[in-house]
mmCIF file with all atom_site columns, C-alpha atoms in Angstrom:
data_model
loop_
_atom_site.group_PDB
_atom_site.id
_atom_site.type_symbol
_atom_site.label_atom_id
_atom_site.label_alt_id
_atom_site.label_comp_id
_atom_site.label_asym_id
_atom_site.label_entity_id
_atom_site.label_seq_id
_atom_site.pdbx_PDB_ins_code
_atom_site.Cartn_x
_atom_site.Cartn_y
_atom_site.Cartn_z
_atom_site.occupancy
_atom_site.B_iso_or_equiv
_atom_site.pdbx_formal_charge
_atom_site.auth_seq_id
_atom_site.auth_comp_id
_atom_site.auth_asym_id
_atom_site.auth_atom_id
_atom_site.pdbx_PDB_model_num
ATOM 1   C CA . MET S 1 1   ? 97.715  120.182 61.827  1.00 47.00 ? 1   MET S CA 1
ATOM 2   C CA . SER S 1 2   ? 101.244 120.822 59.937  1.00 47.00 ? 2   SER S CA 1
ATOM 3   C CA . GLU S 1 3   ? 102.542 119.566 63.432  1.00 54.00 ? 3   GLU S CA 1
ATOM 4   C CA . LEU S 1 4   ? 100.628 116.008 63.238  1.00 52.00 ? 4   LEU S CA 1
ATOM 5   C CA . LYS S 1 5   ? 102.008 115.622 59.584  1.00 51.00 ? 5   LYS S CA 1
ATOM 6   C CA . LEU S 1 6   ? 105.417 116.233 60.905  1.00 49.00 ? 6   LEU S CA 1
ATOM 7   C CA . VAL S 1 7   ? 105.397 113.677 63.220  1.00 47.00 ? 7   VAL S CA 1
ATOM 8   C CA . SER S 1 8   ? 103.983 110.711 61.216  1.00 53.00 ? 8   SER S CA 1
ATOM 9   C CA . GLU S 1 9   ? 106.313 111.790 58.689  1.00 59.00 ? 9   GLU S CA 1
ATOM 10  C CA . ASN S 1 10  ? 109.300 111.643 61.019  1.00 69.00 ? 10  ASN S CA 1
ATOM 11  C CA . SER S 1 11  ? 109.385 108.646 62.815  1.00 71.00 ? 11  SER S CA 1
ATOM 12  C CA . ASN S 1 12  ? 112.558 109.314 64.792  1.00 81.00 ? 12  ASN S CA 1
ATOM 13  C CA . SER S 1 13  ? 110.748 112.564 66.530  1.00 90.00 ? 13  SER S CA 1
ATOM 14  C CA . TYR S 1 14  ? 109.936 112.398 70.343  1.00 92.00 ? 14  TYR S CA 1
ATOM 15  C CA . TRP S 1 15  ? 105.754 111.997 69.488  1.00 93.00 ? 15  TRP S CA 1
ATOM 16  C CA . ALA S 1 16  ? 106.487 109.208 66.908  1.00 92.00 ? 16  ALA S CA 1
ATOM 17  C CA . ILE S 1 17  ? 108.664 107.266 69.477  1.00 94.00 ? 17  ILE S CA 1
ATOM 18  C CA . HIS S 1 18  ? 106.012 108.072 72.285  1.00 95.00 ? 18  HIS S CA 1
ATOM 19  C CA . ASP S 1 19  ? 103.105 107.001 70.075  1.00 95.00 ? 19  ASP S CA 1
ATOM 20  C CA . ARG S 1 20  ? 104.957 103.705 69.537  1.00 94.00 ? 20  ARG S CA 1
ATOM 21  C CA . ALA S 1 21  ? 105.620 103.169 72.938  1.00 94.00 ? 21  ALA S CA 1
ATOM 22  C CA . MET S 1 22  ? 102.371 103.808 73.918  1.00 95.00 ? 22  MET S CA 1
ATOM 23  C CA . MET S 1 23  ? 101.108 101.318 71.271  1.00 96.00 ? 23  MET S CA 1
ATOM 24  C CA . ALA S 1 24  ? 103.315 98.620  72.385  1.00 95.00 ? 24  ALA S CA 1
ATOM 25  C CA . ALA S 1 25  ? 102.075 99.054  75.990  1.00 92.00 ? 25  ALA S CA 1
ATOM 26  C CA . SER S 1 26  ? 98.438  98.488  75.091  1.00 92.00 ? 26  SER S CA 1
ATOM 27  C CA . ASN S 1 27  ? 99.105  95.520  72.634  1.00 93.00 ? 27  ASN S CA 1
ATOM 28  C CA . LEU S 1 28  ? 101.539 94.064  75.981  1.00 92.00 ? 28  LEU S CA 1
ATOM 29  C CA . LYS S 1 29  ? 98.009  94.363  78.192  1.00 91.00 ? 29  LYS S CA 1
ATOM 30  C CA . ARG S 1 30  ? 96.124  92.467  75.608  1.00 94.00 ? 30  ARG S CA 1
ATOM 31  C CA . CYS S 1 31  ? 98.573  89.913  75.222  1.00 96.00 ? 31  CYS S CA 1
ATOM 32  C CA . GLU S 1 32  ? 98.600  89.557  79.247  1.00 95.00 ? 32  GLU S CA 1
ATOM 33  C CA . ILE S 1 33  ? 95.007  88.956  79.094  1.00 96.00 ? 33  ILE S CA 1
ATOM 34  C CA . LYS S 1 34  ? 95.118  86.488  76.340  1.00 97.00 ? 34  LYS S CA 1
ATOM 35  C CA . MET S 1 35  ? 97.888  84.586  77.576  1.00 97.00 ? 35  MET S CA 1
ATOM 36  C CA . LEU S 1 36  ? 96.237  84.247  80.828  1.00 97.00 ? 36  LEU S CA 1
ATOM 37  C CA . ASP S 1 37  ? 92.910  82.968  79.192  1.00 97.00 ? 37  ASP S CA 1
ATOM 38  C CA . ALA S 1 38  ? 94.817  80.688  77.145  1.00 98.00 ? 38  ALA S CA 1
ATOM 39  C CA . LEU S 1 39  ? 96.120  79.197  80.057  1.00 98.00 ? 39  LEU S CA 1
ATOM 40  C CA . ILE S 1 40  ? 93.033  78.935  81.755  1.00 97.00 ? 40  ILE S CA 1
ATOM 41  C CA . ASP S 1 41  ? 91.918  76.815  79.048  1.00 98.00 ? 41  ASP S CA 1
ATOM 42  C CA . VAL S 1 42  ? 95.536  74.773  79.157  1.00 98.00 ? 42  VAL S CA 1
ATOM 43  C CA . GLU S 1 43  ? 94.798  73.940  82.870  1.00 97.00 ? 43  GLU S CA 1
ATOM 44  C CA . SER S 1 44  ? 91.191  73.212  82.611  1.00 96.00 ? 44  SER S CA 1
ATOM 45  C CA . ARG S 1 45  ? 91.601  70.894  79.388  1.00 97.00 ? 45  ARG S CA 1
ATOM 46  C CA . GLN S 1 46  ? 95.402  69.620  80.981  1.00 96.00 ? 46  GLN S CA 1
ATOM 47  C CA . VAL S 1 47  ? 96.753  70.146  77.566  1.00 97.00 ? 47  VAL S CA 1
ATOM 48  C CA . TYR S 1 48  ? 100.069 69.506  78.967  1.00 97.00 ? 48  TYR S CA 1
ATOM 49  C CA . TYR S 1 49  ? 99.634  66.004  79.904  1.00 96.00 ? 49  TYR S CA 1
ATOM 50  C CA . GLN S 1 50  ? 98.672  65.277  75.854  1.00 95.00 ? 50  GLN S CA 1
ATOM 51  C CA . MET S 1 51  ? 102.380 66.720  75.549  1.00 95.00 ? 51  MET S CA 1
ATOM 52  C CA . GLU S 1 52  ? 104.274 64.792  78.320  1.00 96.00 ? 52  GLU S CA 1
ATOM 53  C CA . ILE S 1 53  ? 104.470 67.451  80.440  1.00 97.00 ? 53  ILE S CA 1
ATOM 54  C CA . LYS S 1 54  ? 104.289 66.992  84.034  1.00 96.00 ? 54  LYS S CA 1
ATOM 55  C CA . ASP S 1 55  ? 102.472 70.210  85.153  1.00 97.00 ? 55  ASP S CA 1
ATOM 56  C CA . LEU S 1 56  ? 101.101 73.606  83.830  1.00 98.00 ? 56  LEU S CA 1
ATOM 57  C CA . PHE S 1 57  ? 104.678 75.321  85.531  1.00 98.00 ? 57  PHE S CA 1
ATOM 58  C CA . GLN S 1 58  ? 106.939 73.064  83.216  1.00 98.00 ? 58  GLN S CA 1
ATOM 59  C CA . TYR S 1 59  ? 104.698 73.664  79.955  1.00 98.00 ? 59  TYR S CA 1
ATOM 60  C CA . CYS S 1 60  ? 104.858 77.343  80.704  1.00 98.00 ? 60  CYS S CA 1
ATOM 61  C CA . THR S 1 61  ? 108.700 77.518  80.465  1.00 98.00 ? 61  THR S CA 1
ATOM 62  C CA . GLU S 1 62  ? 109.528 74.626  78.399  1.00 97.00 ? 62  GLU S CA 1
ATOM 63  C CA . MET S 1 63  ? 106.858 74.824  75.985  1.00 97.00 ? 63  MET S CA 1
ATOM 64  C CA . LEU S 1 64  ? 105.922 78.389  75.585  1.00 98.00 ? 64  LEU S CA 1
ATOM 65  C CA . GLY S 1 65  ? 109.471 79.624  76.630  1.00 98.00 ? 65  GLY S CA 1
ATOM 66  C CA . LEU S 1 66  ? 107.938 81.730  79.364  1.00 97.00 ? 66  LEU S CA 1
ATOM 67  C CA . SER S 1 67  ? 110.234 83.112  82.355  1.00 97.00 ? 67  SER S CA 1
ATOM 68  C CA . ARG S 1 68  ? 110.236 81.272  85.529  1.00 98.00 ? 68  ARG S CA 1
ATOM 69  C CA . HIS S 1 69  ? 108.592 84.558  87.247  1.00 96.00 ? 69  HIS S CA 1
ATOM 70  C CA . ALA S 1 70  ? 106.535 85.103  84.278  1.00 96.00 ? 70  ALA S CA 1
ATOM 71  C CA . SER S 1 71  ? 104.897 81.910  84.783  1.00 97.00 ? 71  SER S CA 1
ATOM 72  C CA . TYR S 1 72  ? 104.634 81.897  88.714  1.00 94.00 ? 72  TYR S CA 1
ATOM 73  C CA . ASN S 1 73  ? 102.482 85.544  88.323  1.00 94.00 ? 73  ASN S CA 1
ATOM 74  C CA . PHE S 1 74  ? 100.255 83.769  85.566  1.00 96.00 ? 74  PHE S CA 1
ATOM 75  C CA . ILE S 1 75  ? 99.373  80.316  87.431  1.00 95.00 ? 75  ILE S CA 1
ATOM 76  C CA . THR S 1 76  ? 98.813  82.184  90.428  1.00 92.00 ? 76  THR S CA 1
ATOM 77  C CA . VAL S 1 77  ? 96.459  84.732  89.253  1.00 93.00 ? 77  VAL S CA 1
ATOM 78  C CA . MET S 1 78  ? 94.898  81.669  87.332  1.00 94.00 ? 78  MET S CA 1
ATOM 79  C CA . ASN S 1 79  ? 94.589  79.804  90.842  1.00 92.00 ? 79  ASN S CA 1
ATOM 80  C CA . LYS S 1 80  ? 93.358  82.234  93.012  1.00 89.00 ? 80  LYS S CA 1
ATOM 81  C CA . SER S 1 81  ? 90.896  83.462  90.532  1.00 90.00 ? 81  SER S CA 1
ATOM 82  C CA . LYS S 1 82  ? 89.075  80.572  90.943  1.00 89.00 ? 82  LYS S CA 1
ATOM 83  C CA . GLU S 1 83  ? 88.279  81.597  94.481  1.00 84.00 ? 83  GLU S CA 1
ATOM 84  C CA . VAL S 1 84  ? 87.765  85.413  93.439  1.00 86.00 ? 84  VAL S CA 1
ATOM 85  C CA . PRO S 1 85  ? 86.517  85.837  90.023  1.00 91.00 ? 85  PRO S CA 1
ATOM 86  C CA . ALA S 1 86  ? 86.612  89.532  90.676  1.00 90.00 ? 86  ALA S CA 1
ATOM 87  C CA . LEU S 1 87  ? 90.510  89.389  90.678  1.00 88.00 ? 87  LEU S CA 1
ATOM 88  C CA . LEU S 1 88  ? 90.211  88.287  86.462  1.00 92.00 ? 88  LEU S CA 1
ATOM 89  C CA . GLU S 1 89  ? 88.047  90.458  86.134  1.00 94.00 ? 89  GLU S CA 1
ATOM 90  C CA . ALA S 1 90  ? 90.351  93.239  87.337  1.00 92.00 ? 90  ALA S CA 1
ATOM 91  C CA . VAL S 1 91  ? 93.091  91.456  85.096  1.00 93.00 ? 91  VAL S CA 1
ATOM 92  C CA . ARG S 1 92  ? 90.430  91.665  82.072  1.00 94.00 ? 92  ARG S CA 1
ATOM 93  C CA . ASP S 1 93  ? 89.153  95.259  82.293  1.00 94.00 ? 93  ASP S CA 1
ATOM 94  C CA . GLY S 1 94  ? 92.553  96.778  82.548  1.00 90.00 ? 94  GLY S CA 1
ATOM 95  C CA . SER S 1 95  ? 92.339  97.607  85.959  1.00 90.00 ? 95  SER S CA 1
ATOM 96  C CA . THR S 1 96  ? 95.476  95.768  87.480  1.00 90.00 ? 96  THR S CA 1
ATOM 97  C CA . THR S 1 97  ? 98.075  94.000  86.002  1.00 91.00 ? 97  THR S CA 1
ATOM 98  C CA . VAL S 1 98  ? 98.961  90.018  86.343  1.00 93.00 ? 98  VAL S CA 1
ATOM 99  C CA . SER S 1 99  ? 102.031 91.228  88.251  1.00 91.00 ? 99  SER S CA 1
ATOM 100 C CA . LYS S 1 100 ? 100.152 93.381  90.443  1.00 89.00 ? 100 LYS S CA 1
ATOM 101 C CA . ALA S 1 101 ? 97.136  91.235  90.627  1.00 89.00 ? 101 ALA S CA 1
ATOM 102 C CA . ARG S 1 102 ? 99.678  88.225  91.963  1.00 88.00 ? 102 ARG S CA 1
ATOM 103 C CA . LYS S 1 103 ? 101.044 90.783  94.867  1.00 85.00 ? 103 LYS S CA 1
ATOM 104 C CA . ILE S 1 104 ? 97.071  90.717  96.044  1.00 80.00 ? 104 ILE S CA 1
ATOM 105 C CA . CYS S 1 105 ? 96.825  88.706  99.276  1.00 48.00 ? 105 CYS S CA 1
ATOM 106 C CA . ILE S 1 106 ? 93.294  87.507  99.966  1.00 45.00 ? 106 ILE S CA 1
ATOM 107 C CA . CYS S 1 107 ? 92.890  87.244  103.297 1.00 42.00 ? 107 CYS S CA 1
ATOM 108 C CA . PHE S 1 108 ? 89.501  85.673  104.731 1.00 29.00 ? 108 PHE S CA 1
ATOM 109 C CA . CYS S 1 109 ? 88.131  86.950  107.689 1.00 32.00 ? 109 CYS S CA 1
ATOM 110 C CA . ARG S 1 110 ? 84.853  84.845  109.580 1.00 38.00 ? 110 ARG S CA 1
ATOM 111 C CA . CYS S 1 111 ? 83.221  88.736  110.018 1.00 39.00 ? 111 CYS S CA 1
ATOM 112 C CA . SER S 1 112 ? 83.526  89.896  106.848 1.00 43.00 ? 112 SER S CA 1
ATOM 113 C CA . GLY S 1 113 ? 83.934  87.113  104.405 1.00 50.00 ? 113 GLY S CA 1
ATOM 114 C CA . ILE S 1 114 ? 86.632  87.972  102.011 1.00 53.00 ? 114 ILE S CA 1
ATOM 115 C CA . LYS S 1 115 ? 88.909  91.316  102.681 1.00 54.00 ? 115 LYS S CA 1
ATOM 116 C CA . VAL S 1 116 ? 91.335  92.110  99.980  1.00 54.00 ? 116 VAL S CA 1
ATOM 117 C CA . CYS S 1 117 ? 95.097  93.488  100.929 1.00 53.00 ? 117 CYS S CA 1
ATOM 118 C CA . ARG S 1 118 ? 97.559  94.852  99.089  1.00 51.00 ? 118 ARG S CA 1
ATOM 119 C CA . VAL S 1 119 ? 101.195 93.658  100.179 1.00 45.00 ? 119 VAL S CA 1
#
């Protein structure tokens, strides 16, 4: 019990630093889901047109300040999840991240319907 108290009192201890890193990772995952959901709403209502922006990619990079890479990841997952809702659910339930979801290739097979392949 005294060790736990020591960790909370010393913000530079290894465990305190690890705890902060774990919290940041958890927050990052939650924020990633919120961003994906927000972009789905932005796209469905075409919010970017109201701001005289030509498309969602430009909105992400110029208005939101996301990197081109992050914008591409979010938009790709958002678009593919329209065809494959399970992809969006996998991100929402924490089974995968947006970055990993973007790497998933959906292969359509006549016999078996949708086959998910990792690339």
